[in-house]
CSV table of N, CA and C in Angstrom, one decimal:
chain,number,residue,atom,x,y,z
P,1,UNK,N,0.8,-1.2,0.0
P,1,UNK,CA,0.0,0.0,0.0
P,1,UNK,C,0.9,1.3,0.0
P,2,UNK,N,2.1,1.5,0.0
P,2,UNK,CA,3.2,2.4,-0.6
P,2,UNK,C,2.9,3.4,0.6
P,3,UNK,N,2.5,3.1,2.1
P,3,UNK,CA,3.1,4.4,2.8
P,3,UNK,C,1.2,5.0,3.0
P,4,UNK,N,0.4,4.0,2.3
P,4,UNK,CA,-1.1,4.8,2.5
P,4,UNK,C,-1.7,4.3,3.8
P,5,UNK,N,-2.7,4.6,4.4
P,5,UNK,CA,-3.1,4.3,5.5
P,5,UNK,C,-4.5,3.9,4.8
P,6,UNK,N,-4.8,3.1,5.1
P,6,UNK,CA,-6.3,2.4,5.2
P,6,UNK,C,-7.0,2.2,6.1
P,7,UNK,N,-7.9,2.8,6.1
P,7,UNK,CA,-8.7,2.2,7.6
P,7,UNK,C,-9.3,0.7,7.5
P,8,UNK,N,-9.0,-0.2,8.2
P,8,UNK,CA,-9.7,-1.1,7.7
P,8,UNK,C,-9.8,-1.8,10.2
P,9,UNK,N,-11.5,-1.9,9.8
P,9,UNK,CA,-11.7,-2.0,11.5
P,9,UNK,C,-11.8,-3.9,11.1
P,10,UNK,N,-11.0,-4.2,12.1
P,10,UNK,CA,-11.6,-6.0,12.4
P,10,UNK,C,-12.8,-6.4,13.0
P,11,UNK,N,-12.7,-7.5,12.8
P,11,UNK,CA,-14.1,-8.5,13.2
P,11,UNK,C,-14.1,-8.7,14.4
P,12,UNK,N,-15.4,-7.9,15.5
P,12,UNK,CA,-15.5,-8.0,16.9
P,12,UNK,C,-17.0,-8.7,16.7
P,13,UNK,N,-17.3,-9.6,17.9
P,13,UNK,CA,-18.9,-10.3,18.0
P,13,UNK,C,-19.6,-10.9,16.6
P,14,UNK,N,-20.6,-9.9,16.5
P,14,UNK,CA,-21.5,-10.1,15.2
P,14,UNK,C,-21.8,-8.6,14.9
P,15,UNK,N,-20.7,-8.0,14.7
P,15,UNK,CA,-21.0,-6.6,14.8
P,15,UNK,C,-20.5,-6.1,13.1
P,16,UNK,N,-20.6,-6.8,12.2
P,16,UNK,CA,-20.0,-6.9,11.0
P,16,UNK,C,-20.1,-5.7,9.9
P,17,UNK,N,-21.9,-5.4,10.0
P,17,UNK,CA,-22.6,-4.4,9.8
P,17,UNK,C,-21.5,-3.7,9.9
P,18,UNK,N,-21.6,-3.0,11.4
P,18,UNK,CA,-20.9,-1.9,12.0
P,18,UNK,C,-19.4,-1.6,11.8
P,19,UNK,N,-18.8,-3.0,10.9
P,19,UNK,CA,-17.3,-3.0,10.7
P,19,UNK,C,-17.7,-2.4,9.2
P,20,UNK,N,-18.2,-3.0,8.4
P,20,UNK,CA,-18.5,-2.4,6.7
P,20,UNK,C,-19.1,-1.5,6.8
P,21,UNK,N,-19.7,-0.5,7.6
P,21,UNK,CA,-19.6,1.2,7.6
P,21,UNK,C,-18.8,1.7,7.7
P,22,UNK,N,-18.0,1.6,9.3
P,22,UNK,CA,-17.3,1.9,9.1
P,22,UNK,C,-15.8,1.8,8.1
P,23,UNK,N,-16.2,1.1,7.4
P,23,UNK,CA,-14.9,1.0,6.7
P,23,UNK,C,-14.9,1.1,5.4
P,24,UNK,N,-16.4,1.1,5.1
P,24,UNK,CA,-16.6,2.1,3.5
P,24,UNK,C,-16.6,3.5,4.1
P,25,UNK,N,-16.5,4.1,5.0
P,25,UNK,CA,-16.8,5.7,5.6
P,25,UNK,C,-15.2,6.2,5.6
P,26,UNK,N,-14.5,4.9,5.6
P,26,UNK,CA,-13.2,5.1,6.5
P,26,UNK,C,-12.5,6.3,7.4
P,27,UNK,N,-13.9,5.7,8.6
P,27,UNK,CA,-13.0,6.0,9.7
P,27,UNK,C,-14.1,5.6,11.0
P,28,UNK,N,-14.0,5.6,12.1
P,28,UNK,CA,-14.9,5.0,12.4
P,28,UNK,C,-16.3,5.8,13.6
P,29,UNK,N,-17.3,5.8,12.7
P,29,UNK,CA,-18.3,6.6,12.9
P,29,UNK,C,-19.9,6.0,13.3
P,30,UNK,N,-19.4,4.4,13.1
P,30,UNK,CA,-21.4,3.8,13.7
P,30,UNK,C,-20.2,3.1,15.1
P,31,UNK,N,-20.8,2.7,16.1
P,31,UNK,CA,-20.9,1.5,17.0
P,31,UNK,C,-21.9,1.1,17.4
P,32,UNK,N,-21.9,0.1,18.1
P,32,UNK,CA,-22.7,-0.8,19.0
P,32,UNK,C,-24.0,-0.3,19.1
P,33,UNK,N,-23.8,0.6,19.9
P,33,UNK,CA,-24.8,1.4,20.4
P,33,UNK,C,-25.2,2.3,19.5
P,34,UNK,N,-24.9,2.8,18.7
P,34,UNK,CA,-25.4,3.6,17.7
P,34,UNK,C,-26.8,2.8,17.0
P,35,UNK,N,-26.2,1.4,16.6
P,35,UNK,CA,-26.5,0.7,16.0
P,35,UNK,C,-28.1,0.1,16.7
P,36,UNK,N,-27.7,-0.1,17.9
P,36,UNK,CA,-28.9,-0.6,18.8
P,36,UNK,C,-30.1,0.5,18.9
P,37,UNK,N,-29.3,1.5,18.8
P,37,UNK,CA,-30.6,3.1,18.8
P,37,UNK,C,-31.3,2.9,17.7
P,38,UNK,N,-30.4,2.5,16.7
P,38,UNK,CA,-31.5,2.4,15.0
P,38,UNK,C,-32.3,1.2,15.3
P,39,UNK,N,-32.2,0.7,15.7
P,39,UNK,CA,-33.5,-0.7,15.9
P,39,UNK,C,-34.4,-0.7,16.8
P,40,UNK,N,-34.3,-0.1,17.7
P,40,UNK,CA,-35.3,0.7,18.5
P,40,UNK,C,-36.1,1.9,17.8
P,41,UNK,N,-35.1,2.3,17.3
P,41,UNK,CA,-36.5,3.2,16.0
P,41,UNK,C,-36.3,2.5,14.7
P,42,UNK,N,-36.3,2.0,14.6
P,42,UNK,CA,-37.2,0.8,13.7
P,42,UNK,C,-38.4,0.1,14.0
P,43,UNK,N,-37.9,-0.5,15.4
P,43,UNK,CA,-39.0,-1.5,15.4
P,43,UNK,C,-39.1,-1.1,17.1
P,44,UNK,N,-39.8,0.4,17.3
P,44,UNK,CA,-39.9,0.6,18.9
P,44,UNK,C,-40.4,-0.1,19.8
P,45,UNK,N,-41.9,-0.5,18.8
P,45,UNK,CA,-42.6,-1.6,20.2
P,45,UNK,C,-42.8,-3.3,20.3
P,46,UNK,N,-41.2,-3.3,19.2
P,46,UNK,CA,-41.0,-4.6,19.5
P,46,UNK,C,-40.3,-5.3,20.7
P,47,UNK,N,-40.7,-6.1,21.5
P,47,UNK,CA,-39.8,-6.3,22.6
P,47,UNK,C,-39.0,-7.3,21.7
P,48,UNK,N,-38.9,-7.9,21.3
P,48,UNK,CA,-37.6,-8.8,20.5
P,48,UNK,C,-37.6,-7.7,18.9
P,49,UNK,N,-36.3,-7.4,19.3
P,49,UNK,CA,-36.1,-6.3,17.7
P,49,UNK,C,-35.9,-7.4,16.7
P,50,UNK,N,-36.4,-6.9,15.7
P,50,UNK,CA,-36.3,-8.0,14.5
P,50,UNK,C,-35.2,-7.7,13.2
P,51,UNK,N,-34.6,-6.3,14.0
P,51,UNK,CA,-33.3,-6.1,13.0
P,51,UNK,C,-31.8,-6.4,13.5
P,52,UNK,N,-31.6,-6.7,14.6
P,52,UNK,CA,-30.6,-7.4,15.3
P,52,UNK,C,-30.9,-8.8,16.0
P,53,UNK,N,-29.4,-9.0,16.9
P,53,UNK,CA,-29.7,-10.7,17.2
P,53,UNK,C,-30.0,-10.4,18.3
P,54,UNK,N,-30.8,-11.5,18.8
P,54,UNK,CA,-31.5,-11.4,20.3
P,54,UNK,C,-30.9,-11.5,21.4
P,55,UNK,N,-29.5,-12.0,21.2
P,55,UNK,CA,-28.3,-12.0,21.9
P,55,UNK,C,-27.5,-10.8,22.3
P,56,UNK,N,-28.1,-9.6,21.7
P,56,UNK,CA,-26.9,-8.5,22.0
P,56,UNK,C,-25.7,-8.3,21.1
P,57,UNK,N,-25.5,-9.4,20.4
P,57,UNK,CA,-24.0,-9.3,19.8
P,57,UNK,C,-23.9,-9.2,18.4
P,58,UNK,N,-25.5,-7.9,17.7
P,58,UNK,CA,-24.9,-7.7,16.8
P,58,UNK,C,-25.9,-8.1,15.3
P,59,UNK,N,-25.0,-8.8,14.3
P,59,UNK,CA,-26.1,-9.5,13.4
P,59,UNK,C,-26.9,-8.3,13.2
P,60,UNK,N,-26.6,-7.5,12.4
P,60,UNK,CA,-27.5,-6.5,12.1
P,60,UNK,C,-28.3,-6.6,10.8
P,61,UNK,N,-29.3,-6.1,10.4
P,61,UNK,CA,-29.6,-6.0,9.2
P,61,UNK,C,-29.9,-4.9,8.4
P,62,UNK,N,-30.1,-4.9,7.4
P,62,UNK,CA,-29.8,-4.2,5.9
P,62,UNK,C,-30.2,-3.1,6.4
P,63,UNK,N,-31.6,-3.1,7.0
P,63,UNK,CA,-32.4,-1.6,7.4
P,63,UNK,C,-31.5,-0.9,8.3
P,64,UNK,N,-31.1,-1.4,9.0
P,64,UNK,CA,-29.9,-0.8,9.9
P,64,UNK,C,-28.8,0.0,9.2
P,65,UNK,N,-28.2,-0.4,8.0
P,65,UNK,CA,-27.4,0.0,7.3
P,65,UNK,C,-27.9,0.9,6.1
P,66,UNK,N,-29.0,0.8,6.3
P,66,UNK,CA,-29.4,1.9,5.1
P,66,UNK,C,-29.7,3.1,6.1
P,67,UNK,N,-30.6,3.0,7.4
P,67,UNK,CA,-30.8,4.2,8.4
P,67,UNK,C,-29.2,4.8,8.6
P,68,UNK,N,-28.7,3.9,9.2
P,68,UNK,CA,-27.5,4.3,9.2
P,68,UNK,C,-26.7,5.3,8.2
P,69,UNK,N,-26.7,4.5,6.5
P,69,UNK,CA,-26.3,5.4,5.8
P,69,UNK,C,-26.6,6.8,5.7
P,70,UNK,N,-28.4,6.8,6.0
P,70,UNK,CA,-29.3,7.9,5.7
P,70,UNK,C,-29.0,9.4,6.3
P,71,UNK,N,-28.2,8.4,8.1
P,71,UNK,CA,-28.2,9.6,8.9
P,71,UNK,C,-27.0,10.3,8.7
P,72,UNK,N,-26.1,9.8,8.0
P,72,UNK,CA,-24.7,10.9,7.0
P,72,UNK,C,-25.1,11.6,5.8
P,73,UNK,N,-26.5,11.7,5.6
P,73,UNK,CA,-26.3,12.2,4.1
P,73,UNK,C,-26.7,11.5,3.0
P,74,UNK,N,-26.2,10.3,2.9
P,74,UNK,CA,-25.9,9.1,2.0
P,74,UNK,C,-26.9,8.4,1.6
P,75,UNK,N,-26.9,7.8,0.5
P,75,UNK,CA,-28.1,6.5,0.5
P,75,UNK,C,-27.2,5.2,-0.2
P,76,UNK,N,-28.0,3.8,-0.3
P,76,UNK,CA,-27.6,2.8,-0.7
P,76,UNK,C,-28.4,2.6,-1.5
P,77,UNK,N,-28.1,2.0,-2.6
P,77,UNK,CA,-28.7,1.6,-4.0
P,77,UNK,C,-28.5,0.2,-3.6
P,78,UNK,N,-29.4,-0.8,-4.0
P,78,UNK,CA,-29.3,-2.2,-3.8
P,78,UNK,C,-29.1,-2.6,-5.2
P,79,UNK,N,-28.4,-3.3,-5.6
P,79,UNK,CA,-27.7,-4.2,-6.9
P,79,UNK,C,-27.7,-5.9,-6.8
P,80,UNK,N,-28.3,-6.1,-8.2
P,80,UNK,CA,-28.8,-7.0,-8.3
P,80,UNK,C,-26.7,-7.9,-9.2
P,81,UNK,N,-26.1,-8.9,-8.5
P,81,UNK,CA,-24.8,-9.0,-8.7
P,81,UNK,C,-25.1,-9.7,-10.1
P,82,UNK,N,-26.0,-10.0,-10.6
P,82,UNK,CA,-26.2,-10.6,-12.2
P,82,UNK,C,-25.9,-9.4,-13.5
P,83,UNK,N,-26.1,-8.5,-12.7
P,83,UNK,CA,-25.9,-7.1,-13.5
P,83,UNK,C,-24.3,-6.8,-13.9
P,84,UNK,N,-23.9,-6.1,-14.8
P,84,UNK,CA,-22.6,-6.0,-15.2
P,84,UNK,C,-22.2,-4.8,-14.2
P,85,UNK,N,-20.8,-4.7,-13.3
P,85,UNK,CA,-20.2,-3.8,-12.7
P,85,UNK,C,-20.1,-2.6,-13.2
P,86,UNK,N,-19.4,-3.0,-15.1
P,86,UNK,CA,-19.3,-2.2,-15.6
P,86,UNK,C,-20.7,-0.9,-15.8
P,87,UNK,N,-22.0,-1.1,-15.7
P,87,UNK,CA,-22.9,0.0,-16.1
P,87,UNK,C,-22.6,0.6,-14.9
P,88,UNK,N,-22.0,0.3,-13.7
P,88,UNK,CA,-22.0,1.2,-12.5
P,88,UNK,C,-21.2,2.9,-12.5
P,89,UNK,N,-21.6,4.1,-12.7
P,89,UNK,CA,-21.0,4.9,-13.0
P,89,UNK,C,-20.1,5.3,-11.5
P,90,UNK,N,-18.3,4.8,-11.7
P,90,UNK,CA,-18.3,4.9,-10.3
P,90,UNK,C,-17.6,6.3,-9.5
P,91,UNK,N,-17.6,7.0,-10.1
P,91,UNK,CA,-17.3,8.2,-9.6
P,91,UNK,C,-18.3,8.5,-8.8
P,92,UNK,N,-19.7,8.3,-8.4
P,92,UNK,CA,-20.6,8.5,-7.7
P,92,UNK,C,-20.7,7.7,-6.4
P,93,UNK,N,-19.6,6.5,-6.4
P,93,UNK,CA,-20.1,5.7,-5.4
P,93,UNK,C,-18.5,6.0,-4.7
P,94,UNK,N,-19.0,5.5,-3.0
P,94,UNK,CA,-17.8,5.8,-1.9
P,94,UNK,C,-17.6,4.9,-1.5
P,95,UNK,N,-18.5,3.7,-2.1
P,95,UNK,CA,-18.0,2.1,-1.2
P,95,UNK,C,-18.9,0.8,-1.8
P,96,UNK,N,-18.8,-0.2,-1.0
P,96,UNK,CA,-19.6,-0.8,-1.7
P,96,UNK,C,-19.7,-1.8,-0.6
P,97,UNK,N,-20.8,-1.9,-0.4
P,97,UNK,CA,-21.4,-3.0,0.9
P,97,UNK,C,-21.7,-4.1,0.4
P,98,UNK,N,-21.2,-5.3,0.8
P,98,UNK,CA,-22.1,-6.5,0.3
P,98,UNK,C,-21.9,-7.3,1.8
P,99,UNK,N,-23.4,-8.2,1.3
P,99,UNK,CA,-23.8,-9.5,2.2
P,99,UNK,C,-23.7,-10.8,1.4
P,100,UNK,N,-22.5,-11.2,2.0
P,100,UNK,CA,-21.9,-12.7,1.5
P,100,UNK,C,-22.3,-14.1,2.5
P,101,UNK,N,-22.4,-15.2,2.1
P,101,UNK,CA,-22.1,-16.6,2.9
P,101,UNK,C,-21.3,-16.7,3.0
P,102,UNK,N,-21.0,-17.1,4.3
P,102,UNK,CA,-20.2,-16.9,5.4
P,102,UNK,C,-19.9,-18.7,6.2
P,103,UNK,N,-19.0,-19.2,6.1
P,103,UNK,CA,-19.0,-20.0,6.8
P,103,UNK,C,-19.2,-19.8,8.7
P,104,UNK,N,-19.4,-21.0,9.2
P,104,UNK,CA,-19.7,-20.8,10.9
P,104,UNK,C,-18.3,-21.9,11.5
P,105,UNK,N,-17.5,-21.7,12.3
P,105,UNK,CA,-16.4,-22.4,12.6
P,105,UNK,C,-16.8,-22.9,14.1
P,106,UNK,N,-16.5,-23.7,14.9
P,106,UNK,CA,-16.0,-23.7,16.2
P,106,UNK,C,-14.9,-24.3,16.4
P,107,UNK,N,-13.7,-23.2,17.0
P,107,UNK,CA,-12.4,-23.6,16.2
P,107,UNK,C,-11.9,-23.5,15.5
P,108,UNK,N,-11.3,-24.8,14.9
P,108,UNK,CA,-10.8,-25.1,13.5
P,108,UNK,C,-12.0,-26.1,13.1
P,109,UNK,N,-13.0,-26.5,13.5
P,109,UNK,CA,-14.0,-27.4,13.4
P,109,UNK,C,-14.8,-26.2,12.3
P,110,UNK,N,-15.4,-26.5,10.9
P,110,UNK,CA,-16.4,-26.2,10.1
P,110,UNK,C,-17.4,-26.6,10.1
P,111,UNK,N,-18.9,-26.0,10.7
P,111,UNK,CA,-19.7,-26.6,10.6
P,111,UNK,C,-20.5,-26.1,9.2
P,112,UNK,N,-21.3,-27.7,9.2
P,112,UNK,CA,-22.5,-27.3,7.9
P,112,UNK,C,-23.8,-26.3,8.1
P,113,UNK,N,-23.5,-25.5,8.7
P,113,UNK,CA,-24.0,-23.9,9.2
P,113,UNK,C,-23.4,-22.6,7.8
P,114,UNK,N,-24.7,-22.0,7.8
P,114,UNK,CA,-24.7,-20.4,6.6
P,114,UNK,C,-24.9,-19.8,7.7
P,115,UNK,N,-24.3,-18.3,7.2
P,115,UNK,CA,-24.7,-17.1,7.8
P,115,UNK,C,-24.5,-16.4,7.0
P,116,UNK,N,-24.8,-15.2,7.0
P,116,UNK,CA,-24.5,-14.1,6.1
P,116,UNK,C,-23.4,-12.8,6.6
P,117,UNK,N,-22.9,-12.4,6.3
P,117,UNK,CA,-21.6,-11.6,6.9
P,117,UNK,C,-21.9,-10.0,5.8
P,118,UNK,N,-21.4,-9.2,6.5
P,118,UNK,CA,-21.1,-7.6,5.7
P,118,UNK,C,-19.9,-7.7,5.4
P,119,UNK,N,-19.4,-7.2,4.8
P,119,UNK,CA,-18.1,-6.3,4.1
P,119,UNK,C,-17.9,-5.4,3.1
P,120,UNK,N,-17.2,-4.2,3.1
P,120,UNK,CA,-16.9,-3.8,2.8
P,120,UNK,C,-15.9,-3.4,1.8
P,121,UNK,N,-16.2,-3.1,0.8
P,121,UNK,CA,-14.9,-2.8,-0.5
P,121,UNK,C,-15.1,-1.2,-0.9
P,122,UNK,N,-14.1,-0.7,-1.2
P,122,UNK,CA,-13.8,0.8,-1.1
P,122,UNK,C,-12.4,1.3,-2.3
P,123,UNK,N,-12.7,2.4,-2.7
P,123,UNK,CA,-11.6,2.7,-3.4
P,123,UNK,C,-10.7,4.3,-2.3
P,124,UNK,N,-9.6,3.7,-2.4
P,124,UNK,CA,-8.5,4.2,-1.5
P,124,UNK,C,-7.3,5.4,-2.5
P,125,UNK,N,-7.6,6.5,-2.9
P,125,UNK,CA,-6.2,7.0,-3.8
P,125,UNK,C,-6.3,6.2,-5.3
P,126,UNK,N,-7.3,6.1,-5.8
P,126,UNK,CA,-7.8,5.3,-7.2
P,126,UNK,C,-7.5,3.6,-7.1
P,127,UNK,N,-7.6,2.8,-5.8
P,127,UNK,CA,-7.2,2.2,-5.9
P,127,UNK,C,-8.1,1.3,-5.3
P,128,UNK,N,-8.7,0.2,-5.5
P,128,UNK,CA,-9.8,-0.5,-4.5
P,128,UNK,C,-9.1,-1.4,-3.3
P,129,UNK,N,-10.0,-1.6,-2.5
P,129,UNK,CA,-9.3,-2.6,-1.4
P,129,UNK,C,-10.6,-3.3,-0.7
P,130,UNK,N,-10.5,-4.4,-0.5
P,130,UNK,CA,-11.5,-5.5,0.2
P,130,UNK,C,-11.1,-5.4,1.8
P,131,UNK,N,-11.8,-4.8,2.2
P,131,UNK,CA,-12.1,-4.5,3.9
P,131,UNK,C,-12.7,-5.6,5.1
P,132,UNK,N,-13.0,-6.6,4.4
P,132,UNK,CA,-13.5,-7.5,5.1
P,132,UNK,C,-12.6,-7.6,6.7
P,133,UNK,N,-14.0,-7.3,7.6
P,133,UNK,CA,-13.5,-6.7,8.9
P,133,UNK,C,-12.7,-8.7,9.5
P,134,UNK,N,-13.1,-9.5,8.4
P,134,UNK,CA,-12.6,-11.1,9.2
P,134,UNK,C,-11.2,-10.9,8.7
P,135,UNK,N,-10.5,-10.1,7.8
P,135,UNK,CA,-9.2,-10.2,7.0
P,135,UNK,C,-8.4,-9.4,8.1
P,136,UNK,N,-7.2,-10.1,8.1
P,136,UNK,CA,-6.0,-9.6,8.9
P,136,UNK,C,-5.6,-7.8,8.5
P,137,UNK,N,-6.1,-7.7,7.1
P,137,UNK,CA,-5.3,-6.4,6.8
P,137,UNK,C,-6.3,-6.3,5.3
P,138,UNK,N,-6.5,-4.8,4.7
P,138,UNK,CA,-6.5,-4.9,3.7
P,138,UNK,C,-6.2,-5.5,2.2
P,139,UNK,N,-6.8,-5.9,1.5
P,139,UNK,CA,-6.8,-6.9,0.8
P,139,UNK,C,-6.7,-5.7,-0.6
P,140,UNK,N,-5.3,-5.2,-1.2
P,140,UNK,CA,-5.5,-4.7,-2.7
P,140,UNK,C,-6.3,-5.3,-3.7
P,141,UNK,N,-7.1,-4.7,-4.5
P,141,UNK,CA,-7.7,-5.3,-5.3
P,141,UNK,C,-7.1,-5.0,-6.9
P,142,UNK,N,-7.1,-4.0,-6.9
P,142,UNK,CA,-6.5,-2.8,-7.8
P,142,UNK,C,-7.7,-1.9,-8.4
P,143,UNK,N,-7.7,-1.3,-9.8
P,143,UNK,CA,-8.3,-0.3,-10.4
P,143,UNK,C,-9.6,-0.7,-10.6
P,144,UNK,N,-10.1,0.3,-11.7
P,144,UNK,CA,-11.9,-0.3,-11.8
P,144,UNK,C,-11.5,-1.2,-12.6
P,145,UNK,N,-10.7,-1.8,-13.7
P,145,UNK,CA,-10.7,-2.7,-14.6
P,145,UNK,C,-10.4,-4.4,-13.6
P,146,UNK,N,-9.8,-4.3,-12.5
P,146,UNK,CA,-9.8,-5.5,-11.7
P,146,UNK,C,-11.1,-5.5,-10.8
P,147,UNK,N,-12.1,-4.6,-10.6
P,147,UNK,CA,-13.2,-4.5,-9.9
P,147,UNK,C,-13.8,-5.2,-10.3
């Protein structure tokens, strides 16, 4: 990365959401609690919120990250991945959120368990990078033609 600084936040709980904001925003601007206030106004008079996990630790969902985006300004476009990258005009976009399958581990044990995980991919100095908060470090990707 030649001396650049990337922000890139790691994988704490199920707080994944909260790592792919902040790390398409790069720098770090939602947490926990931020995050828990959006689901309470989402879903006020739910006693089990239906946009996080019942556990506390996270597991957020999409509406969370779109409130979220809303309250900087921002909006998210949802893309359908069958679509070519290339119609994407990307001078207009600051990041790019996706929800992937995700294996579930205990240990080094793999189980036959899905989940869905956030991450984040971003262009840094004309340069893209995969943020994935589970990755030790930024992942180069390179230009829009490697995008």
């Amino acid at each position: 990365m030649s001396g650049l600084e990337v922000f890139h936040e790691k994988q704490r709980l199920e707080l994944c959401a909260i790592h792919a904001l902040n790390n398409v925003l790069q720098e770090r601007v939602f947490t926990k609690e931020a995050a828990d206030d959006i689901c309470k106004r989402l879903a006020p008079q739910c006693v089990v919120n239906p946009h996080r996990s019942v556990l506390g630790t996270g597991n957020y969902d999409v509406n969370v990250i779109m409130s979220a985006l809303q309250s900087r300004g921002l909006a998210a476009v949802w893309w359908d991945k069958r679509r070519s990258v290339q119609s994407i005009f990307l001078e207009k976009v600051q990041g790019f959120i996706l929800n992937v399958p995700s294996r579930v581990s205990l240990g080094l044990v793999s189980l036959p368990l899905r989940r869905r995980h956030w991450l984040a991919v971003r262009q840094v100095n004309g340069q893209y990078y995969n943020l994935d908060s589970k990755l030790k470090n930024p992942v180069w990707i390179g230009g829009e033609t490697e995008l």
